[in-house]
């Protein structure tokens, strides 16, 4: 009875059970002409305030949130829930050679945080460094999260990291904001050519939702 609806409602649980990894949600915002940032990374916000509040609600819904080294370095995100009442997700960052400045917001100890790298394994307070083998893949990161019983992951990284998830087919859902802004040039949005499942207007932004079947 209502099998499709029940599987959708419990998609995080079934993904972990059947695929041995968390349910992966890709999220990004892009300009009307298809850029996620200016070349010098000077543009921090592309989407509007209503969209950003919605993203904070999404963060409260998921177990963990991931960015790559460049997003951590140039955006200095806190990756917490500030514009919504809810639980902060576990923060994750991939920094293979531990090049990030320890003064960044991700390392402030306010929220449980894991840094995946190839240098050291260390734990203290809310901060944990997980050492993976040289040349590790995204699947290794997801396997570690699965071992921790983390059922869901929202990826808010840059184009490089998002494309890696898309290319390796390690994603289940994508949420893409398109603003009315135009950059004319910059860092291109991820390569994405999938049918839209749902389109919603959020303030001045268009939100498209995709599911990988």
PDB file of C-alpha atoms in Angstrom, residues 38-186:
ATOM      1  CA  UNK A  38      33.146  35.178  -9.870  1.00  0.00           C
ATOM      2  CA  UNK A  39      36.632  34.142 -10.906  1.00  0.00           C
ATOM      3  CA  UNK A  40      38.144  35.841  -7.843  1.00  0.00           C
ATOM      4  CA  UNK A  41      35.548  34.233  -5.503  1.00  0.00           C
ATOM      5  CA  UNK A  42      34.358  37.720  -4.492  1.00  0.00           C
ATOM      6  CA  UNK A  43      30.642  36.907  -4.772  1.00  0.00           C
ATOM      7  CA  UNK A  44      29.477  35.225  -1.577  1.00  0.00           C
ATOM      8  CA  UNK A  45      25.702  35.412  -2.059  1.00  0.00           C
ATOM      9  CA  UNK A  46      23.892  34.637  -5.300  1.00  0.00           C
ATOM     10  CA  UNK A  47      20.481  33.585  -4.041  1.00  0.00           C
ATOM     11  CA  UNK A  48      18.114  35.811  -2.060  1.00  0.00           C
ATOM     12  CA  UNK A  49      17.372  35.924   1.663  1.00  0.00           C
ATOM     13  CA  UNK A  50      14.326  33.621   1.435  1.00  0.00           C
ATOM     14  CA  UNK A  51      16.377  30.999  -0.380  1.00  0.00           C
ATOM     15  CA  UNK A  52      19.147  31.229   2.212  1.00  0.00           C
ATOM     16  CA  UNK A  53      16.639  30.740   5.022  1.00  0.00           C
ATOM     17  CA  UNK A  54      15.266  27.680   3.236  1.00  0.00           C
ATOM     18  CA  UNK A  55      18.795  26.271   3.003  1.00  0.00           C
ATOM     19  CA  UNK A  56      19.136  26.613   6.771  1.00  0.00           C
ATOM     20  CA  UNK A  57      15.913  24.644   7.193  1.00  0.00           C
ATOM     21  CA  UNK A  58      17.345  21.954   4.912  1.00  0.00           C
ATOM     22  CA  UNK A  59      20.506  21.808   7.000  1.00  0.00           C
ATOM     23  CA  UNK A  60      18.406  21.147  10.106  1.00  0.00           C
ATOM     24  CA  UNK A  61      16.752  18.228   8.274  1.00  0.00           C
ATOM     25  CA  UNK A  62      19.978  16.367   7.422  1.00  0.00           C
ATOM     26  CA  UNK A  63      22.616  14.530   9.460  1.00  0.00           C
ATOM     27  CA  UNK A  64      25.697  16.060   7.841  1.00  0.00           C
ATOM     28  CA  UNK A  65      26.939  18.752   5.462  1.00  0.00           C
ATOM     29  CA  UNK A  66      30.056  18.702   3.267  1.00  0.00           C
ATOM     30  CA  UNK A  67      32.283  21.254   1.532  1.00  0.00           C
ATOM     31  CA  UNK A  68      35.647  21.044  -0.187  1.00  0.00           C
ATOM     32  CA  UNK A  69      38.849  22.916   0.521  1.00  0.00           C
ATOM     33  CA  UNK A  70      38.233  25.889  -1.786  1.00  0.00           C
ATOM     34  CA  UNK A  71      34.738  26.591  -0.462  1.00  0.00           C
ATOM     35  CA  UNK A  72      36.069  26.477   3.092  1.00  0.00           C
ATOM     36  CA  UNK A  73      38.969  28.754   2.182  1.00  0.00           C
ATOM     37  CA  UNK A  74      37.220  31.423   0.121  1.00  0.00           C
ATOM     38  CA  UNK A  75      33.700  31.473   1.607  1.00  0.00           C
ATOM     39  CA  UNK A  76      34.671  30.654   5.216  1.00  0.00           C
ATOM     40  CA  UNK A  77      31.207  29.133   5.832  1.00  0.00           C
ATOM     41  CA  UNK A  78      29.890  28.245   9.268  1.00  0.00           C
ATOM     42  CA  UNK A  79      27.610  25.514   7.861  1.00  0.00           C
ATOM     43  CA  UNK A  80      25.267  25.764  10.815  1.00  0.00           C
ATOM     44  CA  UNK A  81      21.595  26.572  11.353  1.00  0.00           C
ATOM     45  CA  UNK A  82      21.296  30.294  12.053  1.00  0.00           C
ATOM     46  CA  UNK A  83      18.177  31.391  10.193  1.00  0.00           C
ATOM     47  CA  UNK A  84      16.071  28.440  11.335  1.00  0.00           C
ATOM     48  CA  UNK A  85      15.364  26.717  14.625  1.00  0.00           C
ATOM     49  CA  UNK A  86      16.801  23.218  14.528  1.00  0.00           C
ATOM     50  CA  UNK A  87      19.796  20.955  15.030  1.00  0.00           C
ATOM     51  CA  UNK A  88      23.113  21.712  13.354  1.00  0.00           C
ATOM     52  CA  UNK A  89      24.323  18.983  10.979  1.00  0.00           C
ATOM     53  CA  UNK A  90      27.759  17.444  11.468  1.00  0.00           C
ATOM     54  CA  UNK A  91      30.176  19.577   9.450  1.00  0.00           C
ATOM     55  CA  UNK A  92      32.489  17.816   7.005  1.00  0.00           C
ATOM     56  CA  UNK A  93      35.371  19.156   4.955  1.00  0.00           C
ATOM     57  CA  UNK A  94      37.799  17.481   2.553  1.00  0.00           C
ATOM     58  CA  UNK A  95      41.306  18.926   2.946  1.00  0.00           C
ATOM     59  CA  UNK A  96      43.678  16.216   1.725  1.00  0.00           C
ATOM     60  CA  UNK A  97      46.934  17.926   2.679  1.00  0.00           C
ATOM     61  CA  UNK A  98      45.648  19.956   5.657  1.00  0.00           C
ATOM     62  CA  UNK A  99      46.229  23.274   3.939  1.00  0.00           C
ATOM     63  CA  UNK A 100      43.295  25.151   5.466  1.00  0.00           C
ATOM     64  CA  UNK A 101      43.859  27.869   8.053  1.00  0.00           C
ATOM     65  CA  UNK A 102      42.824  26.551  11.503  1.00  0.00           C
ATOM     66  CA  UNK A 103      41.279  29.942  12.272  1.00  0.00           C
ATOM     67  CA  UNK A 104      38.463  29.321   9.764  1.00  0.00           C
ATOM     68  CA  UNK A 105      34.910  29.070  11.096  1.00  0.00           C
ATOM     69  CA  UNK A 106      34.756  25.337  10.384  1.00  0.00           C
ATOM     70  CA  UNK A 107      37.391  24.749  13.059  1.00  0.00           C
ATOM     71  CA  UNK A 108      35.852  26.896  15.805  1.00  0.00           C
ATOM     72  CA  UNK A 109      34.674  23.860  17.807  1.00  0.00           C
ATOM     73  CA  UNK A 110      31.077  25.065  18.001  1.00  0.00           C
ATOM     74  CA  UNK A 111      29.679  22.093  16.054  1.00  0.00           C
ATOM     75  CA  UNK A 112      30.962  18.498  15.651  1.00  0.00           C
ATOM     76  CA  UNK A 113      33.249  18.644  12.614  1.00  0.00           C
ATOM     77  CA  UNK A 114      35.198  16.032  10.644  1.00  0.00           C
ATOM     78  CA  UNK A 115      38.126  16.820   8.357  1.00  0.00           C
ATOM     79  CA  UNK A 116      39.006  14.100   5.835  1.00  0.00           C
ATOM     80  CA  UNK A 117      42.689  14.148   4.933  1.00  0.00           C
ATOM     81  CA  UNK A 118      45.738  11.978   4.158  1.00  0.00           C
ATOM     82  CA  UNK A 119      48.021  13.326   6.904  1.00  0.00           C
ATOM     83  CA  UNK A 120      46.741  12.526  10.371  1.00  0.00           C
ATOM     84  CA  UNK A 121      44.073  10.867  12.508  1.00  0.00           C
ATOM     85  CA  UNK A 122      43.258  12.902  15.590  1.00  0.00           C
ATOM     86  CA  UNK A 123      40.324  13.738  17.813  1.00  0.00           C
ATOM     87  CA  UNK A 124      39.742  16.476  20.357  1.00  0.00           C
ATOM     88  CA  UNK A 125      36.571  18.156  21.539  1.00  0.00           C
ATOM     89  CA  UNK A 126      34.199  18.654  18.622  1.00  0.00           C
ATOM     90  CA  UNK A 127      36.975  18.272  16.039  1.00  0.00           C
ATOM     91  CA  UNK A 128      38.043  15.018  14.402  1.00  0.00           C
ATOM     92  CA  UNK A 129      40.634  14.415  11.686  1.00  0.00           C
ATOM     93  CA  UNK A 130      40.075  11.233   9.688  1.00  0.00           C
ATOM     94  CA  UNK A 131      43.088   9.942   7.773  1.00  0.00           C
ATOM     95  CA  UNK A 132      42.317   8.270   4.457  1.00  0.00           C
ATOM     96  CA  UNK A 133      44.702   6.636   1.987  1.00  0.00           C
ATOM     97  CA  UNK A 134      46.428   8.730  -0.676  1.00  0.00           C
ATOM     98  CA  UNK A 135      44.192   9.072  -3.710  1.00  0.00           C
ATOM     99  CA  UNK A 136      41.035   8.318  -1.754  1.00  0.00           C
ATOM    100  CA  UNK A 137      37.690   8.572  -3.552  1.00  0.00           C
ATOM    101  CA  UNK A 138      34.350  10.025  -2.528  1.00  0.00           C
ATOM    102  CA  UNK A 139      33.150   6.487  -1.916  1.00  0.00           C
ATOM    103  CA  UNK A 140      35.689   6.204   0.908  1.00  0.00           C
ATOM    104  CA  UNK A 141      34.245   9.311   2.556  1.00  0.00           C
ATOM    105  CA  UNK A 142      30.705   7.965   2.208  1.00  0.00           C
ATOM    106  CA  UNK A 143      31.776   4.601   3.627  1.00  0.00           C
ATOM    107  CA  UNK A 144      33.157   6.344   6.706  1.00  0.00           C
ATOM    108  CA  UNK A 145      29.875   8.219   7.148  1.00  0.00           C
ATOM    109  CA  UNK A 146      27.948   4.979   6.743  1.00  0.00           C
ATOM    110  CA  UNK A 147      30.021   3.383   9.503  1.00  0.00           C
ATOM    111  CA  UNK A 148      28.909   6.252  11.760  1.00  0.00           C
ATOM    112  CA  UNK A 149      25.223   5.576  10.944  1.00  0.00           C
ATOM    113  CA  UNK A 150      24.940   8.967   9.218  1.00  0.00           C
ATOM    114  CA  UNK A 151      21.905   8.580   6.971  1.00  0.00           C
ATOM    115  CA  UNK A 152      21.986  11.813   4.996  1.00  0.00           C
ATOM    116  CA  UNK A 153      24.458  14.300   3.543  1.00  0.00           C
ATOM    117  CA  UNK A 154      23.932  17.682   1.926  1.00  0.00           C
ATOM    118  CA  UNK A 155      26.805  18.790  -0.297  1.00  0.00           C
ATOM    119  CA  UNK A 156      27.322  22.565  -0.499  1.00  0.00           C
ATOM    120  CA  UNK A 157      30.730  22.502  -2.123  1.00  0.00           C
ATOM    121  CA  UNK A 158      32.005  24.214  -5.247  1.00  0.00           C
ATOM    122  CA  UNK A 159      31.759  23.091  -8.849  1.00  0.00           C
ATOM    123  CA  UNK A 160      34.713  20.686  -8.652  1.00  0.00           C
ATOM    124  CA  UNK A 161      33.315  18.718  -5.702  1.00  0.00           C
ATOM    125  CA  UNK A 162      29.751  18.745  -7.024  1.00  0.00           C
ATOM    126  CA  UNK A 163      30.914  17.497 -10.432  1.00  0.00           C
ATOM    127  CA  UNK A 164      32.767  14.644  -8.715  1.00  0.00           C
ATOM    128  CA  UNK A 165      29.528  13.479  -7.087  1.00  0.00           C
ATOM    129  CA  UNK A 166      27.677  13.807 -10.394  1.00  0.00           C
ATOM    130  CA  UNK A 167      30.332  11.996 -12.442  1.00  0.00           C
ATOM    131  CA  UNK A 168      30.555   9.084  -9.994  1.00  0.00           C
ATOM    132  CA  UNK A 169      26.740   8.900  -9.684  1.00  0.00           C
ATOM    133  CA  UNK A 170      27.003   9.208  -5.916  1.00  0.00           C
ATOM    134  CA  UNK A 171      23.990  11.473  -5.524  1.00  0.00           C
ATOM    135  CA  UNK A 172      20.269  11.000  -5.040  1.00  0.00           C
ATOM    136  CA  UNK A 173      18.757  14.476  -5.150  1.00  0.00           C
ATOM    137  CA  UNK A 174      19.840  17.919  -6.371  1.00  0.00           C
ATOM    138  CA  UNK A 175      18.418  21.300  -5.358  1.00  0.00           C
ATOM    139  CA  UNK A 176      19.480  24.128  -7.621  1.00  0.00           C
ATOM    140  CA  UNK A 177      18.660  27.801  -7.142  1.00  0.00           C
ATOM    141  CA  UNK A 178      18.796  30.135 -10.134  1.00  0.00           C
ATOM    142  CA  UNK A 179      18.856  33.837  -9.320  1.00  0.00           C
ATOM    143  CA  UNK A 180      18.134  36.785 -11.599  1.00  0.00           C
ATOM    144  CA  UNK A 181      21.739  37.978 -11.338  1.00  0.00           C
ATOM    145  CA  UNK A 182      24.151  37.793 -14.258  1.00  0.00           C
ATOM    146  CA  UNK A 183      27.949  37.612 -13.980  1.00  0.00           C
ATOM    147  CA  UNK A 184      28.811  37.419 -17.724  1.00  0.00           C
ATOM    148  CA  UNK A 185      31.914  35.418 -16.727  1.00  0.00           C
ATOM    149  CA  UNK A 186      33.146  33.441 -13.749  1.00  0.00           C
TER     150      UNK A 186
END
